[in-house]
Coordinates of C-alpha atoms in Angstrom, one line a residue:
M61 CA -44.0 190.5 206.6
K62 CA -40.7 192.2 207.7
D63 CA -37.9 193.0 205.7
P64 CA -36.4 189.6 204.7
L65 CA -32.8 191.2 205.0
N66 CA -33.6 192.3 208.6
E67 CA -31.6 190.2 211.1
D68 CA -34.9 190.6 213.2
A69 CA -37.2 189.1 210.6
E70 CA -39.6 186.8 212.1
T71 CA -39.9 184.9 208.9
D72 CA -37.6 182.1 207.7
S73 CA -34.4 183.9 206.3
A74 CA -32.8 182.6 203.0
Y75 CA -29.7 184.7 203.6
G76 CA -27.8 183.5 206.5
G77 CA -29.6 180.7 208.5
D78 CA -29.6 181.4 212.2
D79 CA -26.4 183.6 212.5
S80 CA -27.7 187.1 212.6
S81 CA -24.1 188.7 212.2
S82 CA -23.9 186.9 209.0
T83 CA -27.3 188.2 207.7
T84 CA -26.5 191.7 208.8
S85 CA -23.2 191.5 206.8
I86 CA -24.9 190.2 203.9
A87 CA -27.7 193.0 204.3
S88 CA -25.2 195.6 204.5
N89 CA -23.1 194.6 201.4
I90 CA -26.3 193.8 199.3
R91 CA -27.3 197.4 200.0
Q92 CA -24.0 198.9 199.0
Y93 CA -25.1 199.4 195.4
R94 CA -23.0 200.2 192.5
E95 CA -23.4 203.6 190.9
L96 CA -23.3 204.9 187.5
H97 CA -24.0 208.6 186.5
G98 CA -26.3 208.9 189.6
R99 CA -28.2 205.5 188.8
T100 CA -27.8 202.7 191.3
Y101 CA -27.3 199.0 190.3
H102 CA -27.4 195.8 192.2
N103 CA -24.7 194.4 194.0
F104 CA -25.5 190.5 194.2
D105 CA -22.0 189.5 193.3
T106 CA -22.0 186.2 191.2
E107 CA -20.6 185.2 188.2
T108 CA -23.7 185.3 186.0
T109 CA -25.1 188.6 187.3
S110 CA -22.1 190.7 187.7
E111 CA -23.1 192.5 184.6
Y112 CA -26.8 193.5 184.4
W113 CA -28.1 196.5 182.6
G114 CA -31.2 197.3 184.9
P115 CA -31.0 199.9 187.6
N116 CA -32.5 199.2 191.0
D117 CA -33.4 202.7 192.1
E118 CA -36.7 204.6 192.7
K119 CA -37.0 205.9 189.1
M120 CA -36.5 202.2 187.8
N121 CA -39.0 200.8 190.2
E122 CA -41.6 203.4 189.2
Q123 CA -41.3 202.5 185.7
L124 CA -41.7 198.7 186.5
D125 CA -44.8 199.5 188.2
I126 CA -46.2 201.6 185.2
G127 CA -45.2 198.5 183.2
H128 CA -47.2 196.2 185.4
H129 CA -50.3 198.4 185.1
M130 CA -49.7 198.4 181.2
L131 CA -49.2 194.8 180.9
T132 CA -52.3 194.0 183.1
L133 CA -54.3 196.2 181.0
M134 CA -53.0 194.5 177.7
L135 CA -54.4 191.2 179.4
D136 CA -57.8 192.5 180.2
G137 CA -57.0 192.9 183.8
K138 CA -55.6 189.6 184.1
L139 CA -52.3 188.5 186.0
F140 CA -51.8 185.5 183.9
L141 CA -53.1 183.4 181.0
A142 CA -52.1 179.8 181.9
P143 CA -55.2 177.6 182.9
I144 CA -53.7 176.8 186.5
G145 CA -57.1 176.3 187.9
P146 CA -58.7 178.0 191.2
N147 CA -56.4 176.7 193.9
P148 CA -52.8 176.9 193.0
L149 CA -50.8 175.9 196.2
R150 CA -47.2 177.0 195.4
V151 CA -46.2 179.7 193.1
L152 CA -42.8 181.3 192.0
D153 CA -42.3 184.7 190.5
V154 CA -38.9 184.7 189.0
G155 CA -37.1 188.1 188.7
T156 CA -40.1 189.9 190.7
G157 CA -38.6 193.5 190.7
T158 CA -40.6 195.6 192.8
G159 CA -42.9 192.4 193.8
I160 CA -46.0 194.3 192.5
W161 CA -47.2 191.1 190.4
A162 CA -46.6 188.7 193.4
I163 CA -48.4 191.0 195.6
D164 CA -51.4 191.1 193.4
F165 CA -51.3 187.3 192.8
A166 CA -51.0 186.6 196.5
D167 CA -54.0 188.9 197.1
Q168 CA -56.0 187.1 194.6
F169 CA -55.1 183.6 195.6
P170 CA -54.8 183.8 199.5
S171 CA -54.5 180.2 200.0
A172 CA -51.4 179.9 197.7
E173 CA -47.8 180.3 198.9
V174 CA -46.0 182.8 196.7
I175 CA -42.4 183.4 196.5
G176 CA -40.9 186.1 194.6
T177 CA -37.1 186.1 193.9
D178 CA -34.7 188.9 192.6
I179 CA -31.2 189.9 192.8
S180 CA -32.0 193.2 194.2
P181 CA -34.2 193.7 197.5
S182 CA -36.3 196.3 196.0
Q183 CA -39.6 195.0 197.4
P184 CA -41.8 196.3 200.0
S185 CA -41.6 195.1 203.6
F186 CA -45.4 195.0 204.3
V187 CA -46.9 192.4 201.8
P188 CA -49.9 189.7 202.1
P189 CA -49.1 187.1 204.5
N190 CA -48.9 184.2 201.8
L191 CA -45.9 186.1 200.2
K192 CA -42.3 186.3 200.9
F193 CA -39.4 187.4 198.8
E194 CA -36.0 185.9 198.7
L195 CA -32.6 187.3 197.3
D196 CA -31.6 184.8 194.5
D197 CA -30.0 184.4 191.1
A198 CA -32.3 182.5 188.9
Q199 CA -29.3 181.7 186.7
L200 CA -27.6 179.6 189.2
E201 CA -28.5 175.9 190.0
W202 CA -32.0 176.1 191.7
T203 CA -32.2 174.7 195.4
Y204 CA -35.9 174.3 195.6
Q205 CA -37.3 170.8 195.7
Q206 CA -38.1 169.2 192.6
N207 CA -41.6 169.0 191.4
S208 CA -42.5 171.5 193.9
F209 CA -44.3 174.6 192.1
D210 CA -47.9 174.5 190.7
Y211 CA -47.1 177.5 188.7
I212 CA -43.8 179.6 187.8
H213 CA -43.9 182.9 186.4
V214 CA -41.5 184.8 184.4
R215 CA -41.9 188.4 183.1
C216 CA -39.6 190.9 181.0
L217 CA -36.3 189.1 181.8
L218 CA -34.8 190.5 178.5
G219 CA -31.1 191.1 179.0
A220 CA -31.1 189.5 182.3
I221 CA -30.2 185.9 181.5
Q222 CA -27.1 184.4 180.3
D223 CA -28.2 180.8 179.5
W224 CA -32.1 180.7 178.8
A225 CA -31.9 176.9 178.2
H226 CA -30.6 176.2 181.6
L227 CA -33.1 178.5 183.3
Y228 CA -35.9 176.7 181.5
R229 CA -34.4 173.4 182.6
E230 CA -34.4 174.6 186.1
I231 CA -38.0 175.8 186.1
Y232 CA -39.2 172.5 184.5
K233 CA -37.3 170.7 187.4
C234 CA -39.0 172.4 189.9
T235 CA -42.5 172.5 188.2
K236 CA -44.9 169.8 189.7
P237 CA -46.2 167.3 187.1
G238 CA -49.4 169.0 185.5
G239 CA -48.0 172.5 186.6
Y240 CA -47.3 175.4 184.3
I241 CA -44.7 177.7 183.2
E242 CA -45.6 181.2 182.0
H243 CA -43.3 183.7 180.2
L244 CA -44.3 187.1 179.2
E245 CA -41.6 188.8 177.2
I246 CA -41.3 192.1 175.1
S247 CA -39.6 192.6 171.8
I248 CA -38.1 196.1 171.9
M249 CA -38.1 196.4 168.1
F250 CA -40.2 199.2 167.3
K251 CA -42.2 199.0 163.9
S252 CA -45.4 200.4 162.5
E253 CA -47.9 199.0 159.8
D254 CA -48.4 202.3 157.9
G255 CA -44.6 203.0 157.2
S256 CA -44.3 205.7 159.7
V257 CA -41.5 203.7 161.4
T258 CA -39.3 201.9 159.0
E259 CA -36.3 199.7 159.3
N260 CA -34.0 203.0 159.0
H261 CA -36.2 205.0 161.2
F262 CA -34.5 206.3 164.5
M263 CA -36.8 204.4 166.6
A264 CA -36.1 201.1 164.9
Q265 CA -32.2 202.1 164.9
W266 CA -32.5 202.7 168.6
S267 CA -33.7 199.1 169.3
K268 CA -31.0 197.7 167.1
T269 CA -28.2 199.5 169.1
L270 CA -29.6 198.1 172.4
L271 CA -30.1 194.5 170.8
Y272 CA -26.4 194.5 169.6
A273 CA -25.0 195.9 173.0
A274 CA -26.9 193.4 174.8
E275 CA -25.4 190.6 172.4
Q276 CA -22.1 191.8 173.2
L277 CA -22.9 191.4 177.0
G278 CA -23.9 187.9 176.3
K279 CA -27.3 188.3 177.6
T280 CA -29.7 188.7 174.6
F281 CA -32.6 191.1 174.4
A282 CA -34.2 189.0 171.8
I283 CA -35.7 186.1 174.0
Y284 CA -39.2 187.1 172.6
D285 CA -38.4 185.3 169.4
F286 CA -37.2 182.1 171.2
N287 CA -39.0 181.6 174.3
R288 CA -41.8 179.3 172.8
E289 CA -39.2 177.0 171.0
M290 CA -37.0 176.9 174.2
I291 CA -39.9 176.1 176.5
T292 CA -41.1 173.3 174.3
Q293 CA -37.4 172.1 174.3
A294 CA -37.2 172.1 177.9
G295 CA -40.1 169.3 178.0
F296 CA -43.3 171.4 178.6
V297 CA -46.1 170.1 176.5
D298 CA -49.5 172.0 175.4
V299 CA -47.4 175.0 174.8
V300 CA -49.3 178.1 173.8
E301 CA -48.3 181.4 172.5
K302 CA -50.6 184.6 172.6
K303 CA -49.2 187.6 170.7
F304 CA -49.9 191.1 171.3
K305 CA -49.1 194.3 169.4
V306 CA -48.7 197.1 172.0
P307 CA -48.9 200.7 170.5
V308 CA -46.6 203.6 171.7
G309 CA -48.8 206.5 172.1
T310 CA -52.3 207.6 171.6
W311 CA -52.5 207.3 167.8
P312 CA -55.0 204.3 167.6
S313 CA -58.6 205.0 167.3
D314 CA -59.8 201.9 169.2
P315 CA -60.3 203.2 172.8
K316 CA -58.8 200.1 174.6
M317 CA -55.7 200.4 172.3
K318 CA -55.5 204.1 172.9
E319 CA -55.4 203.7 176.6
L320 CA -52.8 201.0 176.4
G321 CA -50.6 203.1 174.2
R322 CA -50.9 206.1 176.5
W323 CA -49.6 203.8 179.4
N324 CA -47.0 202.2 177.1
M325 CA -45.7 205.6 176.0
L326 CA -45.2 206.5 179.6
F327 CA -43.6 203.3 180.3
C328 CA -41.2 203.9 177.4
L329 CA -40.4 207.5 178.2
E330 CA -39.8 206.7 181.8
G331 CA -37.5 203.7 181.0
L332 CA -35.4 205.3 178.1
E333 CA -32.3 206.1 180.3
S334 CA -32.6 202.7 182.4
W335 CA -32.6 200.9 179.3
S336 CA -29.8 202.8 177.7
L337 CA -27.4 203.9 180.1
Y338 CA -25.4 200.9 181.5
L339 CA -25.4 199.3 177.9
L340 CA -24.3 202.2 175.8
S341 CA -21.7 203.5 178.5
T342 CA -20.3 200.2 179.8
V343 CA -20.6 198.0 176.7
L344 CA -20.4 200.3 173.8
K345 CA -18.0 202.9 175.4
W346 CA -20.3 206.0 174.5
S347 CA -19.9 209.2 176.5
Y348 CA -22.6 210.2 179.0
E349 CA -22.9 213.3 176.9
E350 CA -23.6 211.1 173.7
I351 CA -26.1 209.0 175.6
Q352 CA -28.1 211.9 176.7
V353 CA -28.6 213.1 173.2
H354 CA -29.5 209.8 172.1
I355 CA -32.2 209.6 174.7
M356 CA -33.2 213.1 174.0
T357 CA -33.7 212.1 170.3
M358 CA -35.7 209.0 170.9
R359 CA -37.9 210.9 173.4
K360 CA -38.9 213.2 170.7
E361 CA -39.6 210.5 168.4
I362 CA -41.8 208.8 170.8
L363 CA -43.7 211.9 171.4
N364 CA -44.2 212.6 167.5
R365 CA -47.6 211.7 166.8
R366 CA -46.8 211.0 163.3
N367 CA -44.9 207.9 164.3
H368 CA -47.5 205.3 164.7
A369 CA -45.1 202.9 166.3
Y370 CA -45.9 199.6 168.3
Y371 CA -43.9 196.6 169.5
D372 CA -44.6 193.0 170.1
I373 CA -45.2 191.2 173.2
N374 CA -45.8 187.4 173.6
V375 CA -47.1 185.3 176.6
V376 CA -45.9 181.7 176.3
Y377 CA -47.3 179.0 178.8
G378 CA -46.9 175.2 178.8
R379 CA -47.6 172.4 180.9
K380 CA -45.4 170.0 182.6
P381 CA -46.5 166.2 181.7
G382 CA -48.0 164.3 184.1
G383 CA -50.8 165.2 186.9
P384 CA -54.5 165.0 186.6
S385 CA -54.6 166.1 183.1
D386 CA -52.5 163.3 181.6
T387 CA -54.4 160.8 183.7
T388 CA -57.8 162.1 182.5
D389 CA -56.8 162.0 179.0
N390 CA -55.5 158.4 179.3

């Protein structure tokens, strides 16, 4: 598959119809990224995305791919938990990032049509033939047909969405009866079970600072606490929540948890600046020097083997009423 922002792309374009000059202009503008202290940020200019904390550069993309490996390890090699069956026909990955989840899913289900959307064109050009990427802001009114997706996947969009209720309603609208939503989300609140990381510990205070900054921005980092309830309120039924405690570091004795902790530690270390820079500088008005000291201190705490830290991750999935399941039940 060619670059979806290339005017010579053979696939249908979602960015300018048949007008190649318009498409070229959009491609040029989108790639004129905003910069902050050497990091680049998206330039998808809409009311809802004008402020988003996440960079879109190579360093961020590498961290996202590390996170994908860590999360897949957490799920015992699975890409999802919802009982979607062996033959999903149409699948949407909202906020696809580097596209790595969508690529793996498209490889696993070659007969499915898979779409990955994001506000940054950070995805590779060569992907499975049944996958395409679209530049789109999921916070706006969706233009997909109603009842058109068998499965809609959301992962790690903390701090990205202004109105989660609206997003879940749009997902519900576009899910087929009998189809599924699945949302995997991280709680960034570091804690421990042995008292090594208390509420007053620096790691916990780091979490609280980012949570506060995100609330000031109007895009919560705490959706982990509300996604099950809000998915249910959107109309989905048979809603299931699976919770996971994910260690930070190699302190667990269990081999699987030790390996998971190793990858999660790398994920956190690689992401410290990405998580912190925009929120602390733009929202809280910290100086660059203050931010770097803050990051260095957090890095030392993560590497301190006396800190038996973990944070929570949940996976919530639910079914849209209707379809064969309801027919069978009746």
